[in-house]
CSV table of C-alpha atoms and ligand atoms in Angstrom, one decimal:
chain,number,residue,atom,x,y,z
U,27,MET,CA,112.5,86.4,162.8
U,28,PRO,CA,114.0,83.2,164.2
U,29,LYS,CA,112.4,81.8,167.3
U,30,LEU,CA,114.8,81.9,170.2
U,31,ILE,CA,115.0,79.0,172.7
U,32,LYS,CA,117.4,79.0,175.6
U,33,SER,CA,117.9,75.5,176.8
U,34,GLN,CA,120.0,73.7,179.5
U,35,ASP,CA,120.2,70.8,177.0
U,36,PRO,CA,120.1,71.9,173.3
U,37,ASP,CA,121.3,68.4,172.2
U,38,ALA,CA,118.3,66.7,173.7
U,39,LEU,CA,115.9,69.3,172.4
U,40,ALA,CA,117.2,69.2,168.9
U,41,ALA,CA,117.4,65.4,168.9
U,42,ASP,CA,113.8,65.1,170.1
U,43,MET,CA,112.6,67.5,167.3
U,44,ILE,CA,114.5,65.6,164.6
U,45,ALA,CA,113.4,62.2,166.0
U,46,GLU,CA,109.8,63.2,166.1
U,47,PHE,CA,110.0,64.4,162.6
U,48,ILE,CA,111.5,61.1,161.3
U,49,GLN,CA,108.8,59.1,163.1
U,50,GLN,CA,106.1,61.2,161.3
U,51,LYS,CA,107.9,61.1,158.0
U,52,PRO,CA,110.2,58.1,157.7
U,53,ASP,CA,111.6,59.4,154.4
U,54,ALA,CA,112.6,62.7,155.9
U,55,VAL,CA,115.3,64.7,154.1
U,56,LEU,CA,117.8,66.0,156.7
U,57,GLY,CA,120.4,68.7,156.1
U,58,LEU,CA,123.3,67.9,158.4
U,59,ALA,CA,126.2,69.9,159.8
U,60,THR,CA,129.6,69.1,161.2
U,61,GLY,CA,131.8,70.8,163.8
U,62,SER,CA,131.8,70.1,167.5
U,63,THR,CA,128.3,71.5,168.1
U,64,PRO,CA,126.1,68.7,166.5
U,65,ILE,CA,128.1,65.8,167.9
U,66,GLY,CA,125.9,65.5,171.0
U,67,ILE,CA,122.7,65.7,168.9
U,68,TYR,CA,124.0,62.8,166.8
U,69,LYS,CA,124.8,60.8,169.9
U,70,LYS,CA,121.3,61.3,171.2
U,71,LEU,CA,119.8,60.3,167.8
U,72,ILE,CA,121.9,57.1,167.8
U,73,GLU,CA,120.6,56.3,171.3
U,74,LYS,CA,117.0,56.6,170.0
U,75,ASN,CA,117.5,53.7,167.6
U,76,LEU,CA,115.5,55.3,164.9
U,77,ASP,CA,114.8,53.8,161.6
U,78,PHE,CA,117.0,55.6,159.1
U,79,SER,CA,116.3,53.1,156.2
U,80,GLN,CA,114.4,55.7,154.2
U,81,VAL,CA,116.0,58.9,155.6
U,82,ARG,CA,117.9,61.0,153.0
U,83,THR,CA,120.6,63.4,154.0
U,84,PHE,CA,122.5,66.3,152.5
U,85,ASN,CA,125.6,67.6,154.3
U,86,LEU,CA,126.4,71.3,154.2
U,87,ASP,CA,130.0,71.2,153.1
U,88,GLU,CA,133.3,69.4,152.5
U,89,TYR,CA,137.0,70.3,152.4
U,90,VAL,CA,138.6,70.7,149.0
U,91,GLY,CA,141.3,68.1,148.4
U,92,LEU,CA,140.3,65.5,151.0
U,93,SER,CA,138.9,62.1,150.0
U,94,GLN,CA,135.9,60.7,151.8
U,95,SER,CA,138.1,58.3,153.7
U,96,HIS,CA,140.5,61.0,154.9
U,97,PRO,CA,140.2,61.2,158.7
U,98,GLN,CA,139.7,65.0,158.5
U,99,SER,CA,137.0,64.9,155.8
U,100,TYR,CA,133.5,65.8,156.8
U,101,TYR,CA,132.3,62.6,155.2
U,102,HIS,CA,134.4,60.6,157.6
U,103,PHE,CA,133.2,62.8,160.5
U,104,MET,CA,129.6,61.9,159.6
U,105,GLN,CA,130.4,58.2,159.2
U,106,GLU,CA,132.0,58.1,162.6
U,107,ASN,CA,129.5,60.4,164.5
U,108,LEU,CA,126.3,59.2,163.0
U,109,PHE,CA,125.9,57.2,159.8
U,110,LYS,CA,127.8,54.0,160.8
U,111,HIS,CA,125.7,53.8,163.9
U,112,THR,CA,122.4,53.8,162.0
U,113,ASN,CA,120.7,51.8,159.2
U,114,ILE,CA,120.9,54.7,156.7
U,115,LYS,CA,121.5,53.5,153.1
U,116,LYS,CA,124.8,54.7,151.5
U,117,GLU,CA,122.9,55.8,148.4
U,118,ASN,CA,120.7,58.1,150.5
U,119,ILE,CA,123.7,60.1,151.9
U,120,ASN,CA,124.5,63.1,149.8
U,121,PHE,CA,127.8,65.0,150.0
U,122,LEU,CA,129.7,67.5,148.0
U,123,ASN,CA,132.9,65.9,146.6
U,124,GLY,CA,136.0,67.9,147.5
U,125,LEU,CA,138.1,65.9,145.1
U,126,VAL,CA,136.5,66.7,141.8
U,127,SER,CA,138.3,68.7,139.1
U,128,ASP,CA,135.0,70.2,137.6
U,129,ILE,CA,133.7,72.2,140.6
U,130,GLN,CA,131.0,73.8,138.5
U,131,LYS,CA,129.6,70.5,137.5
U,132,GLU,CA,129.8,69.1,141.0
U,133,THR,CA,128.0,72.1,142.7
U,134,ALA,CA,125.3,72.1,139.9
U,135,ARG,CA,124.8,68.3,140.6
U,136,TYR,CA,124.2,69.1,144.3
U,137,GLU,CA,121.9,72.0,143.7
U,138,ASP,CA,119.8,69.8,141.2
U,139,LEU,CA,119.6,67.0,143.8
U,140,MET,CA,118.4,69.4,146.5
U,141,ARG,CA,115.8,70.9,144.1
U,142,GLN,CA,114.5,67.4,143.4
U,143,THR,CA,114.6,66.4,147.1
U,144,PRO,CA,114.0,69.5,149.2
U,145,ILE,CA,115.4,69.5,152.7
U,146,ASP,CA,112.8,69.2,155.5
U,147,ILE,CA,115.0,70.1,158.4
U,148,GLN,CA,118.4,71.8,158.1
U,149,LEU,CA,120.7,71.6,161.2
U,150,LEU,CA,123.2,74.4,161.5
U,151,GLY,CA,126.0,75.5,163.7
U,152,ILE,CA,127.6,78.9,163.5
U,153,GLY,CA,131.1,80.1,163.1
U,154,THR,CA,132.5,82.8,165.5
U,155,ASN,CA,132.5,85.2,162.5
U,156,GLY,CA,128.8,84.4,161.8
U,157,HIS,CA,129.4,81.9,159.0
U,158,ILE,CA,126.9,79.2,158.3
U,159,ALA,CA,128.2,76.0,156.5
U,160,PHE,CA,131.3,77.6,155.0
U,161,ASN,CA,129.6,80.8,153.9
U,162,GLU,CA,132.1,83.3,155.1
U,163,PRO,CA,131.3,87.0,155.6
U,164,GLY,CA,130.8,88.5,152.2
U,165,SER,CA,128.6,85.6,151.0
U,166,PRO,CA,125.5,87.0,149.3
U,167,GLN,CA,122.0,85.8,150.2
U,168,ASP,CA,121.4,84.5,146.6
U,169,SER,CA,124.6,82.3,146.8
U,170,THR,CA,124.3,78.6,145.9
U,171,SER,CA,126.8,75.7,146.3
U,172,ARG,CA,130.3,76.8,145.3
U,173,LYS,CA,134.0,76.7,146.3
U,174,ILE,CA,134.9,79.0,149.1
U,175,VAL,CA,138.3,80.2,150.3
U,176,LEU,CA,138.2,80.0,154.1
U,177,SER,CA,138.8,83.1,156.2
U,178,GLN,CA,141.8,83.2,158.5
U,179,GLN,CA,139.4,83.2,161.5
U,180,THR,CA,137.8,80.0,160.4
U,181,ILE,CA,141.1,78.3,159.7
U,182,LYS,CA,142.2,79.4,163.2
U,183,ASP,CA,139.0,78.2,164.8
U,184,ASN,CA,139.1,74.8,163.1
U,185,SER,CA,142.8,74.3,163.6
U,186,ARG,CA,142.0,72.5,166.9
U,187,PHE,CA,140.8,69.5,164.9
U,188,PHE,CA,144.2,69.1,163.1
U,189,SER,CA,147.4,67.8,164.7
U,190,PRO,CA,150.4,70.1,164.7
U,191,GLY,CA,152.2,69.8,161.3
U,192,GLU,CA,149.1,68.3,159.6
U,193,LYS,CA,148.0,70.2,156.5
U,194,GLN,CA,144.8,72.0,157.0
U,195,PRO,CA,142.6,72.7,154.0
U,196,GLU,CA,142.1,76.4,153.2
U,197,GLU,CA,139.2,75.8,150.7
U,198,ALA,CA,135.9,74.0,150.9
U,199,LEU,CA,132.9,73.3,148.8
U,200,SER,CA,129.8,74.5,150.6
U,201,MET,CA,126.1,74.9,150.1
U,202,GLY,CA,125.2,78.6,149.6
U,203,ILE,CA,122.9,80.8,151.6
U,204,GLN,CA,120.1,80.3,149.1
U,205,SER,CA,120.6,76.6,149.2
U,206,ILE,CA,120.3,76.6,153.0
U,207,MET,CA,117.3,79.0,153.1
U,208,ALA,CA,115.4,76.6,150.8
U,209,ALA,CA,115.1,74.2,153.7
U,210,LYS,CA,111.5,74.0,155.1
U,211,GLN,CA,112.8,74.3,158.6
U,212,ILE,CA,116.1,75.4,160.0
U,213,ILE,CA,117.5,74.6,163.5
U,214,LEU,CA,120.6,76.5,164.4
U,215,ILE,CA,122.4,75.4,167.6
U,216,ALA,CA,125.0,77.5,169.4
U,217,LYS,CA,126.9,76.5,172.5
U,218,GLY,CA,129.5,78.5,174.5
U,219,GLN,CA,130.2,82.0,175.3
U,220,ASN,CA,132.5,82.4,172.2
U,221,LYS,CA,129.3,82.3,170.0
U,222,THR,CA,127.6,85.2,171.8
U,223,LYS,CA,128.8,87.9,169.4
U,224,ALA,CA,127.9,86.0,166.3
U,225,ILE,CA,124.4,85.1,167.6
U,226,HIS,CA,123.8,88.6,168.7
U,227,THR,CA,124.7,90.0,165.3
U,228,ALA,CA,122.8,87.3,163.5
U,229,LEU,CA,119.6,88.0,165.5
U,230,TYR,CA,119.7,91.7,166.1
U,231,GLY,CA,122.1,93.2,163.5
U,232,PRO,CA,121.1,94.1,160.0
U,233,SER,CA,120.6,91.3,157.6
U,234,THR,CA,123.8,91.7,155.6
U,235,THR,CA,126.7,89.8,154.1
U,236,ASP,CA,128.9,90.9,157.0
U,237,CYS,CA,127.2,88.2,159.1
U,238,PRO,CA,125.9,85.4,156.8
U,239,ALA,CA,123.8,84.0,159.7
U,240,SER,CA,121.8,87.2,159.8
U,241,PHE,CA,120.1,86.2,156.5
U,242,LEU,CA,118.2,83.6,158.7
U,243,GLN,CA,116.1,86.5,159.9
U,244,ASN,CA,114.4,86.2,156.6
U,245,HIS,CA,113.5,82.5,156.9
U,246,ARG,CA,109.9,81.7,157.9
U,247,ASN,CA,110.6,78.6,160.0
U,248,CYS,CA,113.9,79.0,161.8
U,249,ILE,CA,114.7,78.2,165.4
U,250,PHE,CA,117.9,79.2,167.3
U,251,ILE,CA,118.6,76.9,170.3
U,252,LEU,CA,121.2,78.3,172.6
U,253,ASP,CA,122.9,76.9,175.6
U,254,PRO,CA,123.1,79.0,178.8
U,255,HIS,CA,126.7,80.1,178.0
U,256,VAL,CA,125.6,82.1,175.0
U,257,ASP,CA,125.1,85.4,176.6
U,258,ILE,CA,121.9,86.8,175.0
L,310,LIG,C1,132.8,74.7,160.5
L,310,LIG,C2,131.6,74.2,159.8
L,310,LIG,C3,130.3,74.9,160.2
L,310,LIG,C4,130.2,74.9,161.7
L,310,LIG,C5,131.3,75.6,162.3
L,310,LIG,C6,131.3,75.8,163.8
L,310,LIG,O1,133.3,75.8,160.0
L,310,LIG,N1,131.7,74.3,158.3
L,310,LIG,O2,129.2,74.2,159.6
L,310,LIG,O3,129.0,75.5,162.1
L,310,LIG,O4,132.5,74.9,161.9
L,310,LIG,O5,131.9,74.7,164.4
L,310,LIG,P1,131.8,74.3,165.9
L,310,LIG,O6,130.5,73.7,166.1
L,310,LIG,O7,132.9,73.3,166.1
L,310,LIG,O8,132.0,75.5,166.7
């Protein structure tokens, strides 16, 4: 079962854990997430002036059809919110490419890389429907990286990042549940009252495809860090 920590400041706690890890293992392999939740963690990591010269990263997901330079791409998000403020090497940043025509080949490439370079710490947020990365309800526990059609709930939740009239992608490439579960340690962060139901189901519901985050119950080293607004 995941360890549950309620914290007044989940950003500081998660950033401290990651920073300590990088100090112990300078070539740490980090699994990184996007969305509004990890932004504060990235800010705190930047403030710590860590040496990222040997750190390697894998991001969870990317929108289909957006180039890395597109302002709404998750690659661009990571550049703006973390990478460009550190000394991470470009060749150590791993991302799924949402522009490829051969998705099979692209997802196999990513899975191979993660097998060769296993993730030490995977940071996760959670969708209001219990998704992790873009693994929507219905995603099986043995799923690996693949193309996913986003649920209407996720499209609605993420519409706040797009301006009116701007085309919002409805598909993404995402690590699967199995890819995420292969990380040695998982830190899931949830902030806000609107995450209460998803967290409750993930922790106390059955471990099923209805709530993909509930598969984390089966991980040996998983921590949920919740802010006081998550009503658990
Ligand atoms: C997106 C991402 C997820 C993230 C979720 C929650 O769908 N693919 O990785 O956990 O949003 O986002 P937020 O942190 O903005 O609530």
